[in-house]
């Protein structure tokens, strides 16, 4: 973290001025080696150096030792004369390098040395590894020496050291001369053994030897043609019959004959994906503006204190180990024979999307200037000073969207007094979205968040390439954005366990959903994760249709995996409830508490598929617009959502629900109570902010991905990464073009209750003529009361009651709830008119 201390010009010590003046004249070593421009320059230098060395060495090997006399006589003639005599492709310089590296040292083995320079230059210049630098360096060092030694043996044994000594180099030849004195022609034995040792310790050769150990020569000394075919396709046979791998057979004839499936064997990717191309993100500097030189108090540590550790012997308290049951013995034998169950064998050739499908970050984005920091600091201090509030210390932390100014007022100043000046500070700074945090949790300061004049766009590629995300071990890792201190905020959806999102139109809500989906797709295999996508607006999530055979789940017989029809949404939500209950039954039979333990037990082949057990993927339900569903379906949607939010966490079903209108009619108390993690983009009013976050502040955000995350009693301000439509299309096309499952993941069937389609059989001619006017009256007053119809429309109780029953039939009001008014299902007259038109009521 870079810290810039700013003081007023008045009263500045002369020594400090001299020190700053001298620092300007001194050479900035950090920028010389660590700046982006310097990194590019050094990287290209090493790339060119590697090419020069490789060309020189190749030319030397072709021309032989014809340039040796020129190199030996460099001090006795001019460079021009030496260059004319040199036959090396790169002249005197190439001949000199080659004479040292090839002739004196490593011979033809020196051809590998430029690889280190080229790979290093590539990483420095472009920020990514062409090859793994650490591994490549070790391999080059070993094989350079080993090839030189092997060539030395060949030259020595062929008695051609006078003509071909440059092939082995001086080092390889010297090693063989030493070995020849001890072993004569047998000196090749330690050379070959050295290669064997390097292979054993540097590469994974244990799997090869395990394969030899599993083969029992006495089991079947003369295998027939059928067994030879099985040996040739072990992966295909496993994949085809993984559902019966847990079975045991007393007679070998009962084993079903494997069907040969023509498919190339491809090395399967790891369960936690590491995309092929990783771009390391540079750590950005955080600027702090300070006004106090008082040293921070240091903790007192008693170095003489001795802490003794008491160890309790519990060996005598151990319970006797019970003998394992027969089923455990059978499962153990199956596990030894087949290994752990691999759920990725259905799609062994699946390739995770790489970061090259995403756009690169723009390096020339305008940053927050020192003048802007100084100006904001002065205005904050002056505004507070005009109200008699003096500041003892202030510092600034620059984020991608806002800068956080942390102040410490002098003793005796009430926090509420500063909080009440929020509007005055916003006026003095002429900025939108001033937010005061009084006090900052766990810091003992007061925070003032001021939007930056030049906002920084956080691109999706920069966060997905971050090392924290690449090495994350979360079950369902999702990237939510960057904090004010420019740190990547990664959350585990499996522990959240559900996420409720809100935000006005155009504030980044749909982009946030796409970022969550993209981060899960980049990290999980299709066998581990399924999406149920609900898109009432019909245009936001349609791009993910191409993932149907990989990541999507739908009802049996459904035409499209993206659910847009309200009736199908109701069926899907109830189907997920059936799936949840079914999974709980499986967990109960397996004697485990959650999905992770269940899958681990299934992978160890301790659960039999004959009893209905199977590998269970995570299911993430994404609803893009809850308000539309609540207006058109109401309780039919609220009840299954609330039930899933209450119970589905343990069985791996998680919800991500978004809405534009976070009103109490949409986010009911039943739904809100089961969503502990809530995320809000900019909303239109403080009431909406309190509805979603239980506090104000979301109405003061600056939009375009600026958001507040409330989780674990903590509120964090984040900048959502940006992913555009083209990037989503490229990722979906890359995955959709690969071999997938036969279809989408099938959810349980749900037929619905009898009479659920009764609304479609209603005859508009049977309705009261005043029904449309009564519907408009109810929606306008947002009160489903029969007495309201009586008073406003001057009707009798019986007729008003019949109209209310008819309003319930057409879905304008909810069912009868006793003495309370009925729920009104529409909150907008335009939506009501559209509904009445659909029902054929004018």
PDB file of C-alpha atoms in Angstrom, residues 157-330:
ATOM      1  CA  UNK A 157      33.554 -43.911 -27.535  1.00  0.00           C
ATOM      2  CA  UNK A 158      33.818 -43.031 -31.267  1.00  0.00           C
ATOM      3  CA  UNK A 159      37.305 -41.478 -30.906  1.00  0.00           C
ATOM      4  CA  UNK A 160      36.202 -38.336 -32.754  1.00  0.00           C
ATOM      5  CA  UNK A 161      37.062 -35.826 -30.043  1.00  0.00           C
ATOM      6  CA  UNK A 162      39.336 -33.895 -32.365  1.00  0.00           C
ATOM      7  CA  UNK A 163      36.593 -33.214 -34.924  1.00  0.00           C
ATOM      8  CA  UNK A 164      33.309 -33.378 -32.978  1.00  0.00           C
ATOM      9  CA  UNK A 165      34.286 -32.260 -29.466  1.00  0.00           C
ATOM     10  CA  UNK A 166      32.082 -29.181 -29.801  1.00  0.00           C
ATOM     11  CA  UNK A 167      28.981 -31.460 -29.873  1.00  0.00           C
ATOM     12  CA  UNK A 168      29.480 -32.447 -26.244  1.00  0.00           C
ATOM     13  CA  UNK A 169      31.112 -29.271 -24.974  1.00  0.00           C
ATOM     14  CA  UNK A 170      33.885 -29.134 -22.441  1.00  0.00           C
ATOM     15  CA  UNK A 171      31.726 -30.055 -19.453  1.00  0.00           C
ATOM     16  CA  UNK A 172      30.162 -33.166 -21.029  1.00  0.00           C
ATOM     17  CA  UNK A 173      33.506 -34.395 -22.308  1.00  0.00           C
ATOM     18  CA  UNK A 174      35.214 -33.860 -18.941  1.00  0.00           C
ATOM     19  CA  UNK A 175      32.501 -35.788 -17.101  1.00  0.00           C
ATOM     20  CA  UNK A 176      32.879 -38.770 -19.444  1.00  0.00           C
ATOM     21  CA  UNK A 177      36.666 -38.763 -19.146  1.00  0.00           C
ATOM     22  CA  UNK A 178      36.222 -39.039 -15.369  1.00  0.00           C
ATOM     23  CA  UNK A 179      33.597 -41.819 -15.661  1.00  0.00           C
ATOM     24  CA  UNK A 180      35.647 -43.711 -18.250  1.00  0.00           C
ATOM     25  CA  UNK A 181      38.521 -44.077 -15.825  1.00  0.00           C
ATOM     26  CA  UNK A 182      36.177 -45.890 -13.433  1.00  0.00           C
ATOM     27  CA  UNK A 183      33.774 -47.847 -15.676  1.00  0.00           C
ATOM     28  CA  UNK A 184      35.207 -47.846 -19.218  1.00  0.00           C
ATOM     29  CA  UNK A 185      32.321 -48.388 -21.654  1.00  0.00           C
ATOM     30  CA  UNK A 186      29.953 -48.921 -18.690  1.00  0.00           C
ATOM     31  CA  UNK A 187      30.047 -45.190 -17.945  1.00  0.00           C
ATOM     32  CA  UNK A 188      26.724 -44.940 -19.850  1.00  0.00           C
ATOM     33  CA  UNK A 189      25.004 -46.717 -16.940  1.00  0.00           C
ATOM     34  CA  UNK A 190      25.091 -43.734 -14.486  1.00  0.00           C
ATOM     35  CA  UNK A 191      24.084 -41.443 -17.370  1.00  0.00           C
ATOM     36  CA  UNK A 192      20.926 -43.458 -18.061  1.00  0.00           C
ATOM     37  CA  UNK A 193      20.273 -43.888 -14.320  1.00  0.00           C
ATOM     38  CA  UNK A 194      20.394 -40.114 -13.852  1.00  0.00           C
ATOM     39  CA  UNK A 195      17.614 -39.748 -16.435  1.00  0.00           C
ATOM     40  CA  UNK A 196      15.582 -42.388 -14.579  1.00  0.00           C
ATOM     41  CA  UNK A 197      15.949 -40.594 -11.227  1.00  0.00           C
ATOM     42  CA  UNK A 198      14.943 -37.267 -12.720  1.00  0.00           C
ATOM     43  CA  UNK A 199      11.847 -38.820 -14.293  1.00  0.00           C
ATOM     44  CA  UNK A 200      10.801 -40.497 -11.041  1.00  0.00           C
ATOM     45  CA  UNK A 201      11.139 -37.415  -8.848  1.00  0.00           C
ATOM     46  CA  UNK A 202      10.058 -34.768 -11.366  1.00  0.00           C
ATOM     47  CA  UNK A 203       7.220 -36.478 -13.230  1.00  0.00           C
ATOM     48  CA  UNK A 204       4.253 -38.546 -12.053  1.00  0.00           C
ATOM     49  CA  UNK A 205       5.367 -42.051 -12.899  1.00  0.00           C
ATOM     50  CA  UNK A 206       3.593 -43.754  -9.975  1.00  0.00           C
ATOM     51  CA  UNK A 207       0.407 -44.316 -11.978  1.00  0.00           C
ATOM     52  CA  UNK A 208       2.408 -46.358 -14.503  1.00  0.00           C
ATOM     53  CA  UNK A 209       3.764 -48.653 -11.812  1.00  0.00           C
ATOM     54  CA  UNK A 210       0.340 -48.948 -10.163  1.00  0.00           C
ATOM     55  CA  UNK A 211      -0.935 -50.257 -13.495  1.00  0.00           C
ATOM     56  CA  UNK A 212       1.696 -53.019 -13.452  1.00  0.00           C
ATOM     57  CA  UNK A 213       0.873 -53.849  -9.818  1.00  0.00           C
ATOM     58  CA  UNK A 214      -2.858 -54.280 -10.540  1.00  0.00           C
ATOM     59  CA  UNK A 215      -2.169 -56.914 -13.261  1.00  0.00           C
ATOM     60  CA  UNK A 216      -2.204 -60.410 -11.812  1.00  0.00           C
ATOM     61  CA  UNK A 217      -0.424 -62.808 -14.223  1.00  0.00           C
ATOM     62  CA  UNK A 218      -2.019 -65.867 -12.545  1.00  0.00           C
ATOM     63  CA  UNK A 219      -5.603 -64.635 -12.864  1.00  0.00           C
ATOM     64  CA  UNK A 220      -5.969 -65.405 -16.563  1.00  0.00           C
ATOM     65  CA  UNK A 221      -2.720 -66.399 -18.341  1.00  0.00           C
ATOM     66  CA  UNK A 222      -4.419 -66.612 -21.744  1.00  0.00           C
ATOM     67  CA  UNK A 223      -6.834 -63.723 -22.186  1.00  0.00           C
ATOM     68  CA  UNK A 224      -9.334 -64.106 -24.982  1.00  0.00           C
ATOM     69  CA  UNK A 225     -10.200 -61.518 -27.582  1.00  0.00           C
ATOM     70  CA  UNK A 226     -13.085 -60.117 -25.540  1.00  0.00           C
ATOM     71  CA  UNK A 227     -10.852 -59.327 -22.551  1.00  0.00           C
ATOM     72  CA  UNK A 228      -8.237 -57.738 -24.809  1.00  0.00           C
ATOM     73  CA  UNK A 229     -10.906 -55.415 -26.137  1.00  0.00           C
ATOM     74  CA  UNK A 230     -11.911 -54.488 -22.601  1.00  0.00           C
ATOM     75  CA  UNK A 231      -8.341 -53.630 -21.713  1.00  0.00           C
ATOM     76  CA  UNK A 232      -8.100 -51.308 -24.693  1.00  0.00           C
ATOM     77  CA  UNK A 233     -11.104 -49.189 -23.650  1.00  0.00           C
ATOM     78  CA  UNK A 234     -11.125 -48.993 -19.811  1.00  0.00           C
ATOM     79  CA  UNK A 235     -12.272 -45.388 -19.725  1.00  0.00           C
ATOM     80  CA  UNK A 236     -15.134 -45.959 -22.169  1.00  0.00           C
ATOM     81  CA  UNK A 237     -16.308 -49.041 -20.296  1.00  0.00           C
ATOM     82  CA  UNK A 238     -16.257 -47.146 -17.014  1.00  0.00           C
ATOM     83  CA  UNK A 239     -18.171 -44.261 -18.527  1.00  0.00           C
ATOM     84  CA  UNK A 240     -20.809 -46.524 -20.092  1.00  0.00           C
ATOM     85  CA  UNK A 241     -21.446 -48.554 -16.959  1.00  0.00           C
ATOM     86  CA  UNK A 242     -20.662 -46.228 -14.062  1.00  0.00           C
ATOM     87  CA  UNK A 243     -24.180 -46.799 -12.740  1.00  0.00           C
ATOM     88  CA  UNK A 244     -23.351 -50.468 -12.075  1.00  0.00           C
ATOM     89  CA  UNK A 245     -19.790 -50.066 -10.863  1.00  0.00           C
ATOM     90  CA  UNK A 246     -20.974 -50.448  -7.270  1.00  0.00           C
ATOM     91  CA  UNK A 247     -22.569 -53.846  -7.935  1.00  0.00           C
ATOM     92  CA  UNK A 248     -20.959 -57.108  -6.873  1.00  0.00           C
ATOM     93  CA  UNK A 249     -21.346 -60.381  -8.771  1.00  0.00           C
ATOM     94  CA  UNK A 250     -20.793 -63.918  -7.593  1.00  0.00           C
ATOM     95  CA  UNK A 251     -20.429 -65.253 -11.116  1.00  0.00           C
ATOM     96  CA  UNK A 252     -18.342 -63.544 -13.722  1.00  0.00           C
ATOM     97  CA  UNK A 253     -20.900 -64.496 -16.381  1.00  0.00           C
ATOM     98  CA  UNK A 254     -23.421 -62.145 -14.752  1.00  0.00           C
ATOM     99  CA  UNK A 255     -21.321 -59.087 -15.488  1.00  0.00           C
ATOM    100  CA  UNK A 256     -22.933 -57.170 -18.375  1.00  0.00           C
ATOM    101  CA  UNK A 257     -20.826 -56.994 -21.492  1.00  0.00           C
ATOM    102  CA  UNK A 258     -19.508 -53.467 -22.019  1.00  0.00           C
ATOM    103  CA  UNK A 259     -20.593 -51.700 -25.168  1.00  0.00           C
ATOM    104  CA  UNK A 260     -17.798 -50.150 -27.171  1.00  0.00           C
ATOM    105  CA  UNK A 261     -18.392 -46.450 -27.729  1.00  0.00           C
ATOM    106  CA  UNK A 262     -16.241 -44.793 -30.338  1.00  0.00           C
ATOM    107  CA  UNK A 263     -14.790 -41.726 -28.728  1.00  0.00           C
ATOM    108  CA  UNK A 264     -11.216 -40.496 -28.395  1.00  0.00           C
ATOM    109  CA  UNK A 265      -9.659 -40.683 -24.962  1.00  0.00           C
ATOM    110  CA  UNK A 266      -9.064 -37.167 -23.717  1.00  0.00           C
ATOM    111  CA  UNK A 267      -7.385 -36.242 -20.470  1.00  0.00           C
ATOM    112  CA  UNK A 268     -10.168 -34.993 -18.241  1.00  0.00           C
ATOM    113  CA  UNK A 269      -9.837 -31.609 -16.476  1.00  0.00           C
ATOM    114  CA  UNK A 270      -9.660 -31.301 -12.689  1.00  0.00           C
ATOM    115  CA  UNK A 271     -12.883 -30.975 -10.656  1.00  0.00           C
ATOM    116  CA  UNK A 272     -11.933 -27.363  -9.730  1.00  0.00           C
ATOM    117  CA  UNK A 273     -11.236 -25.744 -13.045  1.00  0.00           C
ATOM    118  CA  UNK A 274      -8.078 -23.885 -13.791  1.00  0.00           C
ATOM    119  CA  UNK A 275      -8.513 -22.167 -17.173  1.00  0.00           C
ATOM    120  CA  UNK A 276      -5.583 -22.657 -19.520  1.00  0.00           C
ATOM    121  CA  UNK A 277      -4.643 -19.001 -19.639  1.00  0.00           C
ATOM    122  CA  UNK A 278      -4.153 -17.133 -16.381  1.00  0.00           C
ATOM    123  CA  UNK A 279      -3.515 -13.420 -16.278  1.00  0.00           C
ATOM    124  CA  UNK A 280      -2.047 -12.204 -13.028  1.00  0.00           C
ATOM    125  CA  UNK A 281      -3.628  -8.946 -11.910  1.00  0.00           C
ATOM    126  CA  UNK A 282      -1.238  -6.324 -10.606  1.00  0.00           C
ATOM    127  CA  UNK A 283      -1.823  -5.140  -7.076  1.00  0.00           C
ATOM    128  CA  UNK A 284      -3.104  -1.623  -7.256  1.00  0.00           C
ATOM    129  CA  UNK A 285      -1.878   1.090  -4.992  1.00  0.00           C
ATOM    130  CA  UNK A 286      -4.199   2.502  -2.295  1.00  0.00           C
ATOM    131  CA  UNK A 287      -3.584   6.141  -1.469  1.00  0.00           C
ATOM    132  CA  UNK A 288      -3.978   7.393   2.064  1.00  0.00           C
ATOM    133  CA  UNK A 289      -4.082  11.054   2.983  1.00  0.00           C
ATOM    134  CA  UNK A 290      -2.910  11.707   6.544  1.00  0.00           C
ATOM    135  CA  UNK A 291      -2.723  14.821   8.686  1.00  0.00           C
ATOM    136  CA  UNK A 292      -1.152  13.609  11.892  1.00  0.00           C
ATOM    137  CA  UNK A 293       2.394  12.499  12.695  1.00  0.00           C
ATOM    138  CA  UNK A 294       1.478  11.024  16.068  1.00  0.00           C
ATOM    139  CA  UNK A 295       2.960   7.528  16.275  1.00  0.00           C
ATOM    140  CA  UNK A 296       0.549   4.667  16.557  1.00  0.00           C
ATOM    141  CA  UNK A 297       0.551   2.958  19.991  1.00  0.00           C
ATOM    142  CA  UNK A 298       2.555  -0.233  20.029  1.00  0.00           C
ATOM    143  CA  UNK A 299       1.240  -3.322  21.827  1.00  0.00           C
ATOM    144  CA  UNK A 300       3.131  -4.364  24.922  1.00  0.00           C
ATOM    145  CA  UNK A 301       4.567  -7.849  24.686  1.00  0.00           C
ATOM    146  CA  UNK A 302       6.050  -9.686  27.653  1.00  0.00           C
ATOM    147  CA  UNK A 303       8.914 -11.583  26.084  1.00  0.00           C
ATOM    148  CA  UNK A 304       9.833 -13.280  29.375  1.00  0.00           C
ATOM    149  CA  UNK A 305       6.442 -14.904  29.842  1.00  0.00           C
ATOM    150  CA  UNK A 306       6.486 -18.679  29.421  1.00  0.00           C
ATOM    151  CA  UNK A 307       3.301 -20.450  28.371  1.00  0.00           C
ATOM    152  CA  UNK A 308       3.193 -24.112  29.294  1.00  0.00           C
ATOM    153  CA  UNK A 309       1.193 -26.562  27.233  1.00  0.00           C
ATOM    154  CA  UNK A 310      -0.722 -29.246  29.094  1.00  0.00           C
ATOM    155  CA  UNK A 311      -1.363 -32.423  27.139  1.00  0.00           C
ATOM    156  CA  UNK A 312      -4.170 -34.689  28.260  1.00  0.00           C
ATOM    157  CA  UNK A 313      -3.694 -38.400  27.633  1.00  0.00           C
ATOM    158  CA  UNK A 314      -6.927 -39.717  26.176  1.00  0.00           C
ATOM    159  CA  UNK A 315      -5.637 -43.012  24.808  1.00  0.00           C
ATOM    160  CA  UNK A 316      -7.244 -44.939  27.645  1.00  0.00           C
ATOM    161  CA  UNK A 317     -10.631 -43.356  26.920  1.00  0.00           C
ATOM    162  CA  UNK A 318     -10.928 -44.605  23.358  1.00  0.00           C
ATOM    163  CA  UNK A 319     -13.897 -46.828  22.625  1.00  0.00           C
ATOM    164  CA  UNK A 320     -13.238 -50.263  21.201  1.00  0.00           C
ATOM    165  CA  UNK A 321     -13.336 -50.385  17.424  1.00  0.00           C
ATOM    166  CA  UNK A 322     -16.282 -52.424  16.164  1.00  0.00           C
ATOM    167  CA  UNK A 323     -15.792 -54.937  13.427  1.00  0.00           C
ATOM    168  CA  UNK A 324     -16.801 -53.690  10.011  1.00  0.00           C
ATOM    169  CA  UNK A 325     -19.936 -55.038   8.447  1.00  0.00           C
ATOM    170  CA  UNK A 326     -19.984 -57.170   5.357  1.00  0.00           C
ATOM    171  CA  UNK A 327     -21.321 -54.283   3.252  1.00  0.00           C
ATOM    172  CA  UNK A 328     -18.312 -52.196   4.176  1.00  0.00           C
ATOM    173  CA  UNK A 329     -15.999 -55.017   3.119  1.00  0.00           C
ATOM    174  CA  UNK A 330     -17.806 -55.268  -0.221  1.00  0.00           C
TER     175      UNK A 330
END
